mmCIF file of C-alpha atoms in Angstrom:
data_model
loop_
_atom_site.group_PDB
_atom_site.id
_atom_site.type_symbol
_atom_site.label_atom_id
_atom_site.label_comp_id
_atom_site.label_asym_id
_atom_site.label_seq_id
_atom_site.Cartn_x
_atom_site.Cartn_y
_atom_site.Cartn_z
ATOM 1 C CA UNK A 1 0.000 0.000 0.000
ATOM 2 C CA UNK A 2 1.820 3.291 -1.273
ATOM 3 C CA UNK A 3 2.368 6.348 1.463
ATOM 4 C CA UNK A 4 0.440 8.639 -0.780
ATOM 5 C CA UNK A 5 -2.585 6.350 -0.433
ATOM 6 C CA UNK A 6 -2.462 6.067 3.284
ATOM 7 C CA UNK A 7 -2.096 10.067 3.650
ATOM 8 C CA UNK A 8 -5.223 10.647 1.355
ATOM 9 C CA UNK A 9 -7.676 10.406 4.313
ATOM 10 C CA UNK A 10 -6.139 12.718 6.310
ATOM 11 C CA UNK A 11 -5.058 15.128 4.038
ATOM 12 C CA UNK A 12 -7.732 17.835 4.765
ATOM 13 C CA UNK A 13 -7.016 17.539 8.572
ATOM 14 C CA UNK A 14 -3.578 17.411 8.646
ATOM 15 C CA UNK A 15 -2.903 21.194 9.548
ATOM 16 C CA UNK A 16 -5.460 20.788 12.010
ATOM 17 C CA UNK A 17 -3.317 17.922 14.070
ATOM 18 C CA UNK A 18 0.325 19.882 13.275
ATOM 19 C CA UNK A 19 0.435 21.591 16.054
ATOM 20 C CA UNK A 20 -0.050 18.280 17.953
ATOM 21 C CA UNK A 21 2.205 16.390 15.767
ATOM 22 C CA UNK A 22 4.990 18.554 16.493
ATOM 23 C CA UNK A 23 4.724 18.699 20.355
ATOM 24 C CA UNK A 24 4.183 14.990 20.660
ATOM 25 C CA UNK A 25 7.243 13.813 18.388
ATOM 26 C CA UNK A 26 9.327 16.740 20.068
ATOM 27 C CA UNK A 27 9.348 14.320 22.695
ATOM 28 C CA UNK A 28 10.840 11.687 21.380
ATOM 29 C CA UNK A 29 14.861 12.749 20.373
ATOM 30 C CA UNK A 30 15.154 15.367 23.905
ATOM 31 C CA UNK A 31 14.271 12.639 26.341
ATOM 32 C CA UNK A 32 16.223 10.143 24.682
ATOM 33 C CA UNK A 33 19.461 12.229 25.326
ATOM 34 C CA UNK A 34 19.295 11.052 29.148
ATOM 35 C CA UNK A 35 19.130 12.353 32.664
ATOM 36 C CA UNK A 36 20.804 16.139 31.119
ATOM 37 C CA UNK A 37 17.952 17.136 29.427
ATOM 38 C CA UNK A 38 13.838 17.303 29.483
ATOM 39 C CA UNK A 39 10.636 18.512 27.397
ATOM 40 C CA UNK A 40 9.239 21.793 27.437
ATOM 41 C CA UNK A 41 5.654 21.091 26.363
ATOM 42 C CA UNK A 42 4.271 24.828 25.227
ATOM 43 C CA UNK A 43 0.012 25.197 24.424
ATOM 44 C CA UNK A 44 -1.927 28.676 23.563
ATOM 45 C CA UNK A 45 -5.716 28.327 23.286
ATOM 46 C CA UNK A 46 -7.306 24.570 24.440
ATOM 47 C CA UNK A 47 -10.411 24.825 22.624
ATOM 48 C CA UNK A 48 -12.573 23.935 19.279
ATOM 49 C CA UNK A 49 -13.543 27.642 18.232
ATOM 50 C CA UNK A 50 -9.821 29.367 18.252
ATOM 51 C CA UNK A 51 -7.178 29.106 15.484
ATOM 52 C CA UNK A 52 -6.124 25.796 14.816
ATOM 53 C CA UNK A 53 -2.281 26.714 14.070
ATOM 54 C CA UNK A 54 -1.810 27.707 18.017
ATOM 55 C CA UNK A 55 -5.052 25.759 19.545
ATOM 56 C CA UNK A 56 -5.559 21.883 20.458
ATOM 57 C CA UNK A 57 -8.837 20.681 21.367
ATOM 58 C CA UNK A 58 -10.051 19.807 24.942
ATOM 59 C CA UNK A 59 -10.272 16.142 24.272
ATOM 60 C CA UNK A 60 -6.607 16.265 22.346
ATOM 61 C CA UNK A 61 -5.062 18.281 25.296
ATOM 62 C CA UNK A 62 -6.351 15.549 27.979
ATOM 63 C CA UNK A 63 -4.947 12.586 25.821
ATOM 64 C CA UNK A 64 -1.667 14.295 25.938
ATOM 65 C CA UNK A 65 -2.170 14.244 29.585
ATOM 66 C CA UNK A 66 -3.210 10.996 30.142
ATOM 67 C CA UNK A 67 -0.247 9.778 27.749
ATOM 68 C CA UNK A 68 2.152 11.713 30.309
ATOM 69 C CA UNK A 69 0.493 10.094 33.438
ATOM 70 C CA UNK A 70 -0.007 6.618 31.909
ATOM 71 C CA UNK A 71 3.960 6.687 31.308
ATOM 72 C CA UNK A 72 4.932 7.903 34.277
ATOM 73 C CA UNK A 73 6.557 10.876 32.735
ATOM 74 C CA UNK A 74 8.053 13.241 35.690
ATOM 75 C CA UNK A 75 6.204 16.293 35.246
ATOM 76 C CA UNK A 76 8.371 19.465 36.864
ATOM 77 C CA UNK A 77 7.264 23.120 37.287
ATOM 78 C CA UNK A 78 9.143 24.840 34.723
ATOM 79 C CA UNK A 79 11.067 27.021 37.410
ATOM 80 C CA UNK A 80 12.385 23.976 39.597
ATOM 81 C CA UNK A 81 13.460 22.433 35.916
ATOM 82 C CA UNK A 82 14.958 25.558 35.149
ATOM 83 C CA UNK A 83 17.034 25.649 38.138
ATOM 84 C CA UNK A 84 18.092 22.297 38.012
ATOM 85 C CA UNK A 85 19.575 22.564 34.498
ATOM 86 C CA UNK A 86 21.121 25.915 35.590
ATOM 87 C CA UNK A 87 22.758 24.172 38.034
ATOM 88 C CA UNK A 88 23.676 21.176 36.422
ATOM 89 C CA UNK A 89 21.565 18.750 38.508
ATOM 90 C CA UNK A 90 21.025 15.111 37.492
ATOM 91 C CA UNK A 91 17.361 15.161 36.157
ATOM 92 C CA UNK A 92 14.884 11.797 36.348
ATOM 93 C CA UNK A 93 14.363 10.117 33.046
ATOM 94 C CA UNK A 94 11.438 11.518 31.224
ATOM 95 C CA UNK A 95 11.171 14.925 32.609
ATOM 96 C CA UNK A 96 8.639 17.520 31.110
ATOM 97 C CA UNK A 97 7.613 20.836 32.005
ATOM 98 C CA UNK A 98 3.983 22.350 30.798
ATOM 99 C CA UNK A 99 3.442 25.703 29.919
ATOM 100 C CA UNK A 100 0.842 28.293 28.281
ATOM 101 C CA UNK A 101 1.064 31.717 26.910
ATOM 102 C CA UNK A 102 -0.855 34.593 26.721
ATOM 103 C CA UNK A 103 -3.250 33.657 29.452
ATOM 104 C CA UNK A 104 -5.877 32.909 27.250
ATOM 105 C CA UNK A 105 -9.473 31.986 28.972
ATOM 106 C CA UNK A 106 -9.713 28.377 27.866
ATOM 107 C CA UNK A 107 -7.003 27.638 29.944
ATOM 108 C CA UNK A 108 -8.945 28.251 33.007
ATOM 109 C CA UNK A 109 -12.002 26.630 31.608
ATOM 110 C CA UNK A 110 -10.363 23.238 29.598
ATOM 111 C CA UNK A 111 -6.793 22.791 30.588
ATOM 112 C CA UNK A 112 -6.678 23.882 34.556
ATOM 113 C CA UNK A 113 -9.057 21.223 35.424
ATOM 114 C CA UNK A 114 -7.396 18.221 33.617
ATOM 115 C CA UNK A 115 -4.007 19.393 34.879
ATOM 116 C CA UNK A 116 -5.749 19.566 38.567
ATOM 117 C CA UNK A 117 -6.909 16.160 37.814
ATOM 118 C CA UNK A 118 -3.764 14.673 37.942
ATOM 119 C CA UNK A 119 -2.219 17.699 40.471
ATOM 120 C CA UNK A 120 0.423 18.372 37.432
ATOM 121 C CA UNK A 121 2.521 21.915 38.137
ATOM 122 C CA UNK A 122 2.373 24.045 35.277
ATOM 123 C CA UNK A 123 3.822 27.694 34.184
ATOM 124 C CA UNK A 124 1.287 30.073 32.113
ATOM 125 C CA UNK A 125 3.169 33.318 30.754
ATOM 126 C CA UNK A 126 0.966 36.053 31.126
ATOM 127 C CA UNK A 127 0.447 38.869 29.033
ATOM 128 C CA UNK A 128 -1.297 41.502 31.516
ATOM 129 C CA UNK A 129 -2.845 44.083 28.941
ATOM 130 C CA UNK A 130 -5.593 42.194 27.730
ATOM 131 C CA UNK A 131 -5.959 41.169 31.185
ATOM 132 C CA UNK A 132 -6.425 44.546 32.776
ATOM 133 C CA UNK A 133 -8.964 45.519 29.715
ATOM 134 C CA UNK A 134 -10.915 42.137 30.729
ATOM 135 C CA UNK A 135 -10.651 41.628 26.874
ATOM 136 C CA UNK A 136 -13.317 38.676 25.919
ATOM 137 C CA UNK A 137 -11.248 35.082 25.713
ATOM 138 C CA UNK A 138 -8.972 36.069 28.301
ATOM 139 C CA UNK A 139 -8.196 35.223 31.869
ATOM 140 C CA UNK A 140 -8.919 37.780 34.466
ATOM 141 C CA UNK A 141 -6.975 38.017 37.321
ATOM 142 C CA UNK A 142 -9.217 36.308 39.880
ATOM 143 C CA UNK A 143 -9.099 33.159 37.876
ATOM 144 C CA UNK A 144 -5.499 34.015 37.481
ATOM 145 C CA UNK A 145 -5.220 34.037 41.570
ATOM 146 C CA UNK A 146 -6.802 30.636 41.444
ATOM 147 C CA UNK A 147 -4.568 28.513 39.440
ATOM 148 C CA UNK A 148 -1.600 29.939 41.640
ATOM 149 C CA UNK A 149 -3.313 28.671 44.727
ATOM 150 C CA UNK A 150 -3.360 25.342 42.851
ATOM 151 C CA UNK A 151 0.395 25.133 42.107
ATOM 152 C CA UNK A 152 0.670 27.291 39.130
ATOM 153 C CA UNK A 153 3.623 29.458 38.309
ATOM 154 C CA UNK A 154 3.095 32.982 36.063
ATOM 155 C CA UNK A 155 6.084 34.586 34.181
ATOM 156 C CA UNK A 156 6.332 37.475 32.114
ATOM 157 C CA UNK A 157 5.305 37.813 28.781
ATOM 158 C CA UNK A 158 5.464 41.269 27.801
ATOM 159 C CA UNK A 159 2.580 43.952 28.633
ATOM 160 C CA UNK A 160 1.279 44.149 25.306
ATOM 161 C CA UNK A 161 2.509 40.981 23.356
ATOM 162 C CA UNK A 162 4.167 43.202 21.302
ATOM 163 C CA UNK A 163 6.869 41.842 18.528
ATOM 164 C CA UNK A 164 9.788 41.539 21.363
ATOM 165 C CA UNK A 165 12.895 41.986 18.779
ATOM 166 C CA UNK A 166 11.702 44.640 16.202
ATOM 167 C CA UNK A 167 12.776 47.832 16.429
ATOM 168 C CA UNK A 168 10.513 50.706 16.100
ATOM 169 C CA UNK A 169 10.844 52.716 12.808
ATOM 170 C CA UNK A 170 14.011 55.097 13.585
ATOM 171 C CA UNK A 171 14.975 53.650 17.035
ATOM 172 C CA UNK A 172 18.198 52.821 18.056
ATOM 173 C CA UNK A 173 19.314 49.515 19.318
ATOM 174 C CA UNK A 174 19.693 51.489 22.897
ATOM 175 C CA UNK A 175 16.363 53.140 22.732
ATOM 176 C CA UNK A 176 15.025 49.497 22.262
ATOM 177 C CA UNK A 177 16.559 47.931 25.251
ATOM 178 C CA UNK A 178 15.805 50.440 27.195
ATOM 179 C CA UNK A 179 11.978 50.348 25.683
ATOM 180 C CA UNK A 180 12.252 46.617 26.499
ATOM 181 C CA UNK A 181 13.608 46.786 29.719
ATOM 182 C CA UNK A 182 11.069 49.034 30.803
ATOM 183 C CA UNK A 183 8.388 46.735 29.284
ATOM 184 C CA UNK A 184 9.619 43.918 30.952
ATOM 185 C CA UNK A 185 10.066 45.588 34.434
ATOM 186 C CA UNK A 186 6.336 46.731 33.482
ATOM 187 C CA UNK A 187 4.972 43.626 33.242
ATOM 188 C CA UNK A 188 6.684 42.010 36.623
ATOM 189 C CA UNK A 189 5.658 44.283 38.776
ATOM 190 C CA UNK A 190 1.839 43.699 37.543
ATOM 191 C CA UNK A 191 2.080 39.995 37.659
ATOM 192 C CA UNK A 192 3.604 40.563 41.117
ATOM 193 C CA UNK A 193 0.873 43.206 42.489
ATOM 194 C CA UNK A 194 -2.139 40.851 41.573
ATOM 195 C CA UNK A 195 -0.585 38.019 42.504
ATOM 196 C CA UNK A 196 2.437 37.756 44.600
ATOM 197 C CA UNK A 197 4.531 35.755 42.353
ATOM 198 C CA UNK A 198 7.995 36.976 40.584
ATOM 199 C CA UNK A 199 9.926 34.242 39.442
ATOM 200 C CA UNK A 200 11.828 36.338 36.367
ATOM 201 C CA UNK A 201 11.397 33.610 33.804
ATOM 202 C CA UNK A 202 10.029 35.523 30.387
ATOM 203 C CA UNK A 203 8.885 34.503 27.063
ATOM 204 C CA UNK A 204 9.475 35.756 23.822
ATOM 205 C CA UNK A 205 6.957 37.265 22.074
ATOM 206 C CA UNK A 206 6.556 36.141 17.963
#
């Protein structure tokens, strides 16, 4: 039976499943490099009505996290795993971290109760603008409070999700780290003054 007859099927729905193609066999080559390494596994939206390039669905999401349980995959919050590479631990085999960015509201409403579930640590990197403006699909800041209580970690993700490594038209590279800078000190004192937590971990934006 040829390849191109097996792939017919699933043709249509392939970029559907991509972006849970690529996180699962991600997997694969990192943890097989031993005890010196683990998995970063990174979601947006968890949901069937947001973009399908940065979304899985709710039932996708909790067979990833059944897979991870099932095999007895060490599941770390991203800050101890952080630390521990830093500092050139010895990590257990099949270590994984599980984050989210943006703060997007299905990760309150789908993800945070699988993940609670199976009392799995995980780090969302929040993006307080759209926050503070209580913009429709995102978390607010109660429900942000929450997930802490639970075990979760927030990090920075810039105020405003802007493009983190363009330049603005005429501006120096100075001007831009201090713009950036600024930004980023921004954003970690807001994350801090709603909810206590400062752990300086940031991701890029774009």
């Amino acid at each position: 039976m040829s390849l191109s007859f097996l792939l017919k099927p699933v043709v249509g729905k392939l970029r559907q499943y991509l972006p849970c193609i690529f996180t699962l066999l991600s997997i694969i080559p990192a943890l097989s490099q031993g005890s010196g390494s683990a998995v970063i596994l990174q979601y947006h939206h968890v949901s069937h009505e947001t973009p399908k390039i940065t979304s899985v669905t709710p039932e996708t999401f909790r067979k990833h996290i059944n897979y991870l349980a099932e095999n007895k995959f060490n599941v770390m919050p991203l800050v101890d795993l952080v630390e521990a590479l830093r500092n050139r631990k010895t990590l257990p085999e099949k270590t994984v971290a599980i984050t989210f960015d943006d703060a997007y509201l299905s990760i309150y409403t789908e993800a945070f109760p699988i993940l609670r579930e199976q009392g799995l640590p995980f780090t969302i990197f929040v993006t307080p603008a759209p926050v503070d403006k209580n913009y429709q699909k995102f978390l607010s800041w109660a429900q942000l409070r929450e997930m802490t209580e639970a075990g979760a970690t927030l990090a920075n993700h810039t105020m405003n999700h802007a493009h983190s490594v363009e330049r603005l038209p005429g501006e120096t590279r100075a001007q831009w780290r201090s713009r950036f800078r600024q930004d980023l000190d921004m954003t970690e004192a807001r994350i801090r003054e709603q909810t206590g937590q400062s752990v300086k971990m940031f991701a890029w934006t774009f």
